[in-house]
Coordinates of C-alpha atoms in Angstrom, one line a residue:
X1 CA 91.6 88.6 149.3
X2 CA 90.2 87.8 145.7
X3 CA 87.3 90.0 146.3
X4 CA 89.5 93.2 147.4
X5 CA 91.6 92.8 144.4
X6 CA 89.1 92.6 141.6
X7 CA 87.0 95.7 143.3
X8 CA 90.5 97.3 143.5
X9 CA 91.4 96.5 140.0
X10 CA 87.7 98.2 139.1
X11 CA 88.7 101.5 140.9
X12 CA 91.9 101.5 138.6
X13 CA 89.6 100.8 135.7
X14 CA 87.4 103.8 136.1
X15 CA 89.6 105.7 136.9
X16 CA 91.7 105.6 134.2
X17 CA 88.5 105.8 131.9
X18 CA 88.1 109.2 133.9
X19 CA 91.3 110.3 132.9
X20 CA 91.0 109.0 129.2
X21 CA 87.7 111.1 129.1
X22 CA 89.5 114.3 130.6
X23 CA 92.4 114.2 128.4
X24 CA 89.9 113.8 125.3
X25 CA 87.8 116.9 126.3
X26 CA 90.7 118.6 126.9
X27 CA 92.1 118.1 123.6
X28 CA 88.9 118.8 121.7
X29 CA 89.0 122.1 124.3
X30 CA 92.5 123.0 122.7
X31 CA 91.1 122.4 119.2
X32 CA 88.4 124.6 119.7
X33 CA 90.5 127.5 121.1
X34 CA 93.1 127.1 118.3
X35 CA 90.2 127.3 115.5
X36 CA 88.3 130.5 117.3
X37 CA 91.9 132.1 117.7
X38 CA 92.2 131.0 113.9
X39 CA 88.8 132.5 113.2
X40 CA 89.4 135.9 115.3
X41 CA 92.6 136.4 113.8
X42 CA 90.8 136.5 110.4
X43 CA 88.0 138.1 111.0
X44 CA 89.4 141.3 113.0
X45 CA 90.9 143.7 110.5
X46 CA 94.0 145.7 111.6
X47 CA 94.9 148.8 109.7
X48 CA 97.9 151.2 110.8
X49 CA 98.9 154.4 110.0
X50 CA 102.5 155.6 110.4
X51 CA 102.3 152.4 113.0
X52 CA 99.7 153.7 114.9
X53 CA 96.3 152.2 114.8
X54 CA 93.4 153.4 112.9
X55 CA 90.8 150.6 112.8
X56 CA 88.0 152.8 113.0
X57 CA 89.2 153.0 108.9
X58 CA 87.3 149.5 108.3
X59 CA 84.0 151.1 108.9
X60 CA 84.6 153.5 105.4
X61 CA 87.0 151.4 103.5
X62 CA 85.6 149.3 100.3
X63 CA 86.1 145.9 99.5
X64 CA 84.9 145.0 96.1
X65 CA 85.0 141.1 95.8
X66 CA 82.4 140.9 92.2
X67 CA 85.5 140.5 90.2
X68 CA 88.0 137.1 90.1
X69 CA 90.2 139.0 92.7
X70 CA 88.6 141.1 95.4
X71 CA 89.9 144.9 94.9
X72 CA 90.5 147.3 97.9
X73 CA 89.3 151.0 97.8
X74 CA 89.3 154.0 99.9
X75 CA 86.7 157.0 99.8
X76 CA 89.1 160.0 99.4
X77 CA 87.6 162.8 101.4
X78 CA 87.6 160.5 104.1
X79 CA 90.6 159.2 104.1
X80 CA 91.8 162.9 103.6
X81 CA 91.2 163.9 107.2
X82 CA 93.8 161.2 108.6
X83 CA 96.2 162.2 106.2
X84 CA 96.7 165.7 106.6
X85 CA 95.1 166.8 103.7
X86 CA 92.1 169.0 102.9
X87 CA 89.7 167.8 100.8
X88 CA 86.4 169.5 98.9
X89 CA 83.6 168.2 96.6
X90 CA 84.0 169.5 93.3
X91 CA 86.4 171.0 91.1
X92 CA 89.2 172.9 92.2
X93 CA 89.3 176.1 89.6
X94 CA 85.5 176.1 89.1
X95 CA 83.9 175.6 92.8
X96 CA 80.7 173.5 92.9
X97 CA 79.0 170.6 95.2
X98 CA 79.6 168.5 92.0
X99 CA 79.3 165.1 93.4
X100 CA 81.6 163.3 90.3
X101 CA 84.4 166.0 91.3
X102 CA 86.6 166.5 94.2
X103 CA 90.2 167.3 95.0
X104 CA 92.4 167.3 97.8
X105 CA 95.3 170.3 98.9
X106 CA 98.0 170.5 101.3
X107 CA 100.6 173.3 101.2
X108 CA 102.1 171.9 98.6
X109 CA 99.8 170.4 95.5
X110 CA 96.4 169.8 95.1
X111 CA 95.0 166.7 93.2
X112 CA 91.7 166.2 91.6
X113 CA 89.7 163.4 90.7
X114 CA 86.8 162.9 88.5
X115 CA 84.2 160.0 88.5
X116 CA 85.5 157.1 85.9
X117 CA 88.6 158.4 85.1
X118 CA 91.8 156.7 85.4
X119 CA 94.1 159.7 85.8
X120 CA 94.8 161.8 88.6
X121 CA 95.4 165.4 87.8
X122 CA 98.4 167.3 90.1
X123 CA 98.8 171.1 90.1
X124 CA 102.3 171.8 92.1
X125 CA 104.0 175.2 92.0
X126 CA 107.6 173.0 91.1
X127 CA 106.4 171.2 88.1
X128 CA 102.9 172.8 86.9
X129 CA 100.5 170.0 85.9
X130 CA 100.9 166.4 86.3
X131 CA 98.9 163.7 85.0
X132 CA 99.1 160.6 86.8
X133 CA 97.5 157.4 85.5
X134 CA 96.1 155.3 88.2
X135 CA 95.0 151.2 88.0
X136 CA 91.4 150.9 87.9
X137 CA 89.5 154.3 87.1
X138 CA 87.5 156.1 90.1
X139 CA 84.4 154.9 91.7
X140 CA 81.4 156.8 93.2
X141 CA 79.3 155.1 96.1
X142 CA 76.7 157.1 97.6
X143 CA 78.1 160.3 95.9
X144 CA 81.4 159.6 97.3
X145 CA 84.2 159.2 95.3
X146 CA 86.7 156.2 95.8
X147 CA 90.1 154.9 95.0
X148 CA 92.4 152.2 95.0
X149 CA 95.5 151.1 97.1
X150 CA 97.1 152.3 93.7
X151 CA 95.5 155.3 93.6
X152 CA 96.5 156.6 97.2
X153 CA 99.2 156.0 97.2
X154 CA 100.0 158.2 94.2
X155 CA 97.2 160.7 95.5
X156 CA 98.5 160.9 98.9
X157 CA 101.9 160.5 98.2
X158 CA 102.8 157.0 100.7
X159 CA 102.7 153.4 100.9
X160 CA 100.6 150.9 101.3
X161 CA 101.9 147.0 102.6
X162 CA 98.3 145.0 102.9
X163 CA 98.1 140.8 102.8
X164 CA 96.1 139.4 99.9
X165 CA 92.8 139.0 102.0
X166 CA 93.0 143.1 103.5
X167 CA 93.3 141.8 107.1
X168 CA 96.6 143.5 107.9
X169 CA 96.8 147.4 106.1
X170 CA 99.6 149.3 106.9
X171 CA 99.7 152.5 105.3
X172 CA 103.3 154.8 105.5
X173 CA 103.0 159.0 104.6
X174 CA 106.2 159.8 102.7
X175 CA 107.3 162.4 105.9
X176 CA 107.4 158.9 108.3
X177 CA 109.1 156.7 105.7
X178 CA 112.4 159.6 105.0
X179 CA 112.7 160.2 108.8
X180 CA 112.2 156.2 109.2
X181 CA 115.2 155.3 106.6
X182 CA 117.2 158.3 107.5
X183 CA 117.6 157.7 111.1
X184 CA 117.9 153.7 110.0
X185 CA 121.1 154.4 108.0
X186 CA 122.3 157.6 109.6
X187 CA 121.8 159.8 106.9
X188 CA 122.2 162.9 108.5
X189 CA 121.4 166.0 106.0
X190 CA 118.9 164.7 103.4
X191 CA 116.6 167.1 101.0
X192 CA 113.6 167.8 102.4
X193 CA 111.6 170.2 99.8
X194 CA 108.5 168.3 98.8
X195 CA 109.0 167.2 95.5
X196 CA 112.9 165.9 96.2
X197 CA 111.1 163.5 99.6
X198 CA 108.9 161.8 97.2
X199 CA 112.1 160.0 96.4
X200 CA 111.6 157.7 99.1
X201 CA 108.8 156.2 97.7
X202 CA 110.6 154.9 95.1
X203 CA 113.2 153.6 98.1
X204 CA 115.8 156.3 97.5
X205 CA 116.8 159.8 99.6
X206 CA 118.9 162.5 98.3
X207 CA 121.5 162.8 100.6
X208 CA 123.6 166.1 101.3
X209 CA 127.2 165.9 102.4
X210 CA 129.9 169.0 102.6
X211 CA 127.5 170.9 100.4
X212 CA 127.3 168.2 97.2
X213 CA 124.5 165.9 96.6
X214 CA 124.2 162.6 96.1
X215 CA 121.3 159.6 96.1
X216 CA 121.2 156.0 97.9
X217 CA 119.0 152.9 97.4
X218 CA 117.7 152.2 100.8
X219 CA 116.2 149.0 99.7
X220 CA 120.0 148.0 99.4
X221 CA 121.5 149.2 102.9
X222 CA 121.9 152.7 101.8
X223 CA 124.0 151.7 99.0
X224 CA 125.1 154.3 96.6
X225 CA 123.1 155.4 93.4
X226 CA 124.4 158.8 92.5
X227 CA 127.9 159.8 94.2
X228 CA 127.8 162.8 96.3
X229 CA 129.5 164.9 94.1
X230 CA 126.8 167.1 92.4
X231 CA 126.2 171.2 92.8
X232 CA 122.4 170.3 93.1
X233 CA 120.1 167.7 92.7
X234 CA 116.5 167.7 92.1
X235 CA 113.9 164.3 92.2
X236 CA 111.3 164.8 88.9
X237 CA 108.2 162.3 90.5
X238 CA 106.4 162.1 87.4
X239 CA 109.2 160.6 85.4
X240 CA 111.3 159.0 88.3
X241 CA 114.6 160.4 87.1
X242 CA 116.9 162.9 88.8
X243 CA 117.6 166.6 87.5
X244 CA 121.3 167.2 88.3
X245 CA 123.4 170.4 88.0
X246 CA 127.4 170.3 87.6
X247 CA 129.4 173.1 86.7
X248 CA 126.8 175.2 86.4
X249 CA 124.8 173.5 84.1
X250 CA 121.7 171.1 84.5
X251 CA 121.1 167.6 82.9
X252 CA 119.1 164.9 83.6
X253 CA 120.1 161.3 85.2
X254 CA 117.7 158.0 85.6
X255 CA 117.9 156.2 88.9
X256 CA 119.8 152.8 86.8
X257 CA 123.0 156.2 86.5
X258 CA 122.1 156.2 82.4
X259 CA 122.5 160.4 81.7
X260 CA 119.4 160.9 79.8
X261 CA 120.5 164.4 78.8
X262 CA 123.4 166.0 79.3
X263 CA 124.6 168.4 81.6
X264 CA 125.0 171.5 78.8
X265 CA 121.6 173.6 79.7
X266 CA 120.9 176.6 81.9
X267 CA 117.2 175.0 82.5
X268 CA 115.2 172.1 82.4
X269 CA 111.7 171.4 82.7
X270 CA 109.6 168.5 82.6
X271 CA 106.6 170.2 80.3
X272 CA 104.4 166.8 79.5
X273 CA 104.8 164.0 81.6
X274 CA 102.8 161.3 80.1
X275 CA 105.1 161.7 77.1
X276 CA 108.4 162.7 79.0
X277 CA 109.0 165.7 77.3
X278 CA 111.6 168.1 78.3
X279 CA 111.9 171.9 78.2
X280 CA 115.3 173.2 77.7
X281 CA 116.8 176.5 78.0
X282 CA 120.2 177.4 76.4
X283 CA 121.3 181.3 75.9
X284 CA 118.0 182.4 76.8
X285 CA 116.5 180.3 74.1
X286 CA 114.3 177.1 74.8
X287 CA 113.9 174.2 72.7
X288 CA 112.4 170.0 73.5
X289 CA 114.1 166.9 74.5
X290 CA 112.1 163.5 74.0
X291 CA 111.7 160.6 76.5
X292 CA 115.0 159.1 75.0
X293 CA 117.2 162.5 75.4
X294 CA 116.6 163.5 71.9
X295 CA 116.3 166.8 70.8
X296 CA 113.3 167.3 68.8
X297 CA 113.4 171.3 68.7
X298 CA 116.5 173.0 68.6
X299 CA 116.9 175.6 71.7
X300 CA 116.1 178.5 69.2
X301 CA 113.1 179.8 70.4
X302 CA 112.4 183.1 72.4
X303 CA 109.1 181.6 74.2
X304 CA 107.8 178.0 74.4
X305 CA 104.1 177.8 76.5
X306 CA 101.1 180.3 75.9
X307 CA 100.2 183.3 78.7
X308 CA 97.3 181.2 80.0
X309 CA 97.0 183.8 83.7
X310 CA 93.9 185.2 82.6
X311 CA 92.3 182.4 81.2
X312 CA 91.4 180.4 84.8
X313 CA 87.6 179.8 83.8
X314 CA 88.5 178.6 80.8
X315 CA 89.8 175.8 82.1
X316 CA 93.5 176.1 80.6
X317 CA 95.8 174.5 83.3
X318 CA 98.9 173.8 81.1
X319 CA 100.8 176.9 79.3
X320 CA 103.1 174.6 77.6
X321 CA 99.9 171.8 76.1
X322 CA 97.0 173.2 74.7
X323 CA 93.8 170.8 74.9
X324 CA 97.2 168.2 75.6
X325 CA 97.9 168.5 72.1
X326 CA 99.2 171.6 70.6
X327 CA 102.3 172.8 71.6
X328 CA 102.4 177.0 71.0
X329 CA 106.1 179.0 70.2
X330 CA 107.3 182.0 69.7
X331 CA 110.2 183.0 67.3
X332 CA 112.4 185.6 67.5
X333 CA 109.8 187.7 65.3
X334 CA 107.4 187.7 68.5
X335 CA 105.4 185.4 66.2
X336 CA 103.4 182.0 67.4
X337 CA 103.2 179.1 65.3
X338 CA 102.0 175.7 67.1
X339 CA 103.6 172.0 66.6
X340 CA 101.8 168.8 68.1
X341 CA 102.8 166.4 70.7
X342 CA 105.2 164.6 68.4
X343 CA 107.1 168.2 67.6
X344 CA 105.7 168.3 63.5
X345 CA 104.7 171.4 62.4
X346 CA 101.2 172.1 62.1
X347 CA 101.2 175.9 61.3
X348 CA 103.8 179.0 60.2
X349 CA 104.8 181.5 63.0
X350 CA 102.2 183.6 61.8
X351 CA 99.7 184.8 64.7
X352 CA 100.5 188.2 66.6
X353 CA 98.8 186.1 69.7
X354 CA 97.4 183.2 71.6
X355 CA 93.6 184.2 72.8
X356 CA 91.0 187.0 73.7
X357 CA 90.9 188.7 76.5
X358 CA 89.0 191.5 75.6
X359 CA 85.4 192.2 75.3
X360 CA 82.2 194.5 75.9
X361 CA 79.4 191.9 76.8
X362 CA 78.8 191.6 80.6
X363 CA 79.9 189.2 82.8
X364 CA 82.1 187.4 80.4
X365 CA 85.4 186.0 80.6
X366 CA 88.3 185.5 78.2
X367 CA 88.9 182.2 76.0
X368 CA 92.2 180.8 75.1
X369 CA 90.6 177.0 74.2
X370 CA 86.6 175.5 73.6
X371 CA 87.6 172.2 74.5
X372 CA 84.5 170.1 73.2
X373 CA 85.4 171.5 69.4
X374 CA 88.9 171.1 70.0
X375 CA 89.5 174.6 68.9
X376 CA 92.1 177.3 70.1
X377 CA 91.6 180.8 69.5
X378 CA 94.0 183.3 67.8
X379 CA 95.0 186.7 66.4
X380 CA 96.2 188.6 63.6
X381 CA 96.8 192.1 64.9
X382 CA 93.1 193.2 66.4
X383 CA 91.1 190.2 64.6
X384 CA 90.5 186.6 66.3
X385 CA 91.0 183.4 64.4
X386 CA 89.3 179.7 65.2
X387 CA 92.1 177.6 64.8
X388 CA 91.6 173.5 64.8
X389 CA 94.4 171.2 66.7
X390 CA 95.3 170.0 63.3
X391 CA 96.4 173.6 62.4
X392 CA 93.6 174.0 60.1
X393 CA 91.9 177.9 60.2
X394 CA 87.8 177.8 60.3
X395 CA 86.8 180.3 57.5
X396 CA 83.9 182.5 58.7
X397 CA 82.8 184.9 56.2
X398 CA 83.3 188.0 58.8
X399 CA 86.1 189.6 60.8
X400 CA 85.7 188.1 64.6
X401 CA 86.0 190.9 66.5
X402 CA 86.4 189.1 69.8
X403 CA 85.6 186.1 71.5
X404 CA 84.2 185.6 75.0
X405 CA 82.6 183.0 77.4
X406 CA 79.7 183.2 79.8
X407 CA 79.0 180.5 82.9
X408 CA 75.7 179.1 82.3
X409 CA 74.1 179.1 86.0
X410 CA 72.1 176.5 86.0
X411 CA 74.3 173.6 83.8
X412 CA 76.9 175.4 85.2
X413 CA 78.8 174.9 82.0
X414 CA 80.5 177.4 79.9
X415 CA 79.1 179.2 76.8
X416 CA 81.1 180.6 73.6
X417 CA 80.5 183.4 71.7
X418 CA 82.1 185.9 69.4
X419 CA 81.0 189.3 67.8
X420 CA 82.1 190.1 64.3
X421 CA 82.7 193.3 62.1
X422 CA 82.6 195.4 65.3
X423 CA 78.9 194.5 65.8
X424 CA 76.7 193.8 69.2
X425 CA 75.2 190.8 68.7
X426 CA 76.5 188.1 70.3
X427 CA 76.8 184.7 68.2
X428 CA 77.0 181.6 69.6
X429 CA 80.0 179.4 68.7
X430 CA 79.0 175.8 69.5
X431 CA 75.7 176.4 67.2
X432 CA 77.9 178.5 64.0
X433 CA 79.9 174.9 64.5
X434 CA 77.2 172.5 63.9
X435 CA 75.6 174.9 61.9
X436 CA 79.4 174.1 59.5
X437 CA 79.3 170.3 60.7
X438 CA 81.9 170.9 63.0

């Protein structure tokens, strides 16, 4: 009976070892899982667009991890395609395979980008040009031309909600986020022009109710910014403030409710937007308004911005800037006279016009600007003028007769030159500069 017992108390024993040994495995089985679900979960990225997956985007995204914190970049021809963009090498006015040049279109703007730079350059029928500055400045990889979260998102007009390690990227177009919020908050009637949805990236909608306008936060519940209450209402993206219109007459409102300028002008145009200056027309005169809704020229002038249509190859993208830092005006004489950025005077209304558009020589187009001199050309009646950004005249001991470029073929760069007392040959400008240590 002794003997039965111990051998039975043996069988126990192992078998309870058994079990010990089980439960152990099995636990070091469940710790594995855990750390190879831990593991999979961060090494598998997962990138979205409008909530639907794209994660073939981790092949051609960038992850730049030289500096203290790794930076995030997307190549933007690419990236173009699943954003319903077009997008070309090179530059938009000029066409060339120019690898350090590119720019993107949709029905609406088109954005370029150069290789380095730090600002984005926008060309929309509602505001003209835009200059957009942009984080870190734009990298090229294999000829390809990148940017960062920052940079689409300003490029591409959306949103971009990533973790700190770029394993979760969820990026939002601007048409899913309106229809998103609208239907959230039952807005029913909300803007929907181009410029006016951009709103929502900034977390606000223009709402439309019994024909009046007004704007709500929806980062607060749809709370109210702007009552509904005006005739019209108009989001300016490059400033982030609101262009309103009551009573017939326009002013301008920040999204904090300040009036910025008030509601006493028949037009206003945002004509600089690094420096937030306004254009304003009152009784078919225009003057400027400053970033802090001062007036800096009274609205006494028949023309503010140059005819710049002809003047394509040139380069000259903004009437209203020259070389972004003459401004050019007309007085009621028809005369031009120019002021700088900061609205001081730099010449008399004195000049019958603003460039040449006129020559013999073949193959040549007109010149408004030479932008690596920094000079804009002029005239008195029929003679051309070299005028400096500080308003300073260049003296040349001849009449110029007129003043042309050519597109070098092979630099593909442009070439200045200018005939004087109505004679054939052609002199070169940039060389008659250095020649004067210009």
């Amino acid at each position: 009976m002794e003997l039965y017992d111990e051998k039975s108390n043996n069988a126990n024993s192992k078998k309870t070892k058994i079990i010990g040994i089980c439960i152990v495995i099995l636990i070091i089985l469940m710790i594995l899982i855990m750390f190879a679900i831990v593991y999979l979960k961060n090494s598998i990225r997962t990138i979205q667009i409008d909530s639907k997956e794209k994660n073939e985007l981790e092949q051609i995204i960038y992850i730049n991890e030289t500096g203290d914190t790794p930076e995030l970049y997307f190549p933007i021809i690419k990236m173009a395609k699943y954003l319903k963009y077009e997008a070309f090498s090179g530059d938009y006015k000029n066409k060339s395979e120019d690898k350090t040049k590119c720019y993107i279109t949709n029905e609406k703007e088109i954005t370029s980008f150069i290789k380095d730079s730090n600002i984005l350059i926008k060309s929309t029928n509602e505001f003209g040009i835009e200059y957009i500055n942009i984080d870190k400045p734009i990298l090229s990889i294999n000829e390809e031309l990148y940017i960062t979260i920052d940079g689409l998102q300003k490029a591409f007009n959306l949103t971009v909600d990533c973790d700190e390690r770029f394993k979760d990227i969820r990026i939002y177009t601007m048409d899913y986020l309106i229809d998103y919020y609208a239907k959230q908050f039952k807005i029913k009637q909300y803007l929907k022009s181009f410029s006016n949805k951009k709103a929502v990236l900034e977390g606000m909608i223009i709402k439309k109710e019994d024909n009046k306008y007004g704007v709500v936060d929806i980062n607060k519940k749809a709370q109210t910014i702007l009552e509904t209450k005006y005739e019209q209402i108009e989001f300016l993206p490059t400033t982030s403030n609101f262009l309103v219109k009551s009573n017939g007459k326009y002013g301008v409102v920040e999204k904090d409710t300040t009036i910025k300028i008030k509601m006493l002008y028949d037009e206003i145009k945002v004509i600089d937007n690094l420096n937030e200056i306004y254009l304003v027309k009152q009784n078919d005169t225009y003057g400027l308004i400053n970033k802090e809704g001062k007036v800096i020229l009274e609205p006494e002038y028949k023309q503010i911005g140059a005819n710049i249509e002809k003047y394509e190859v040139n380069g000259v993208i903004n009437k209203y800037i020259l070389l972004d830092k003459m401004i050019p005006i007309k007085n009621e004489d028809e005369l031009w006279g120019f002021f700088n950025i900061e609205t001081q005077k730099l010449t008399g209304f004195k000049y019958t016009g603003i460039g040449c558009d006129k020559s013999s020589a073949n193959n040549a187009y007109p010149v408004m600007v030479i932008p690596d001199h920094e000079i804009i050309v002029v005239n008195k009646g029929k003679n051309y003028i070299l005028l400096t950004v500080e308003g300073e005249e260049l003296i040349i001991n001849d009449t110029i007769n007129s003043i042309y470029l050519k597109l070098d073929s092979e630099t593909e760069q442009n070439e200045f030159f200018m005939t004087v007392d109505g004679g054939e040959k052609a002199i070169d400008i940039k060389e008659w500069l250095t020649s004067i240590d210009r």
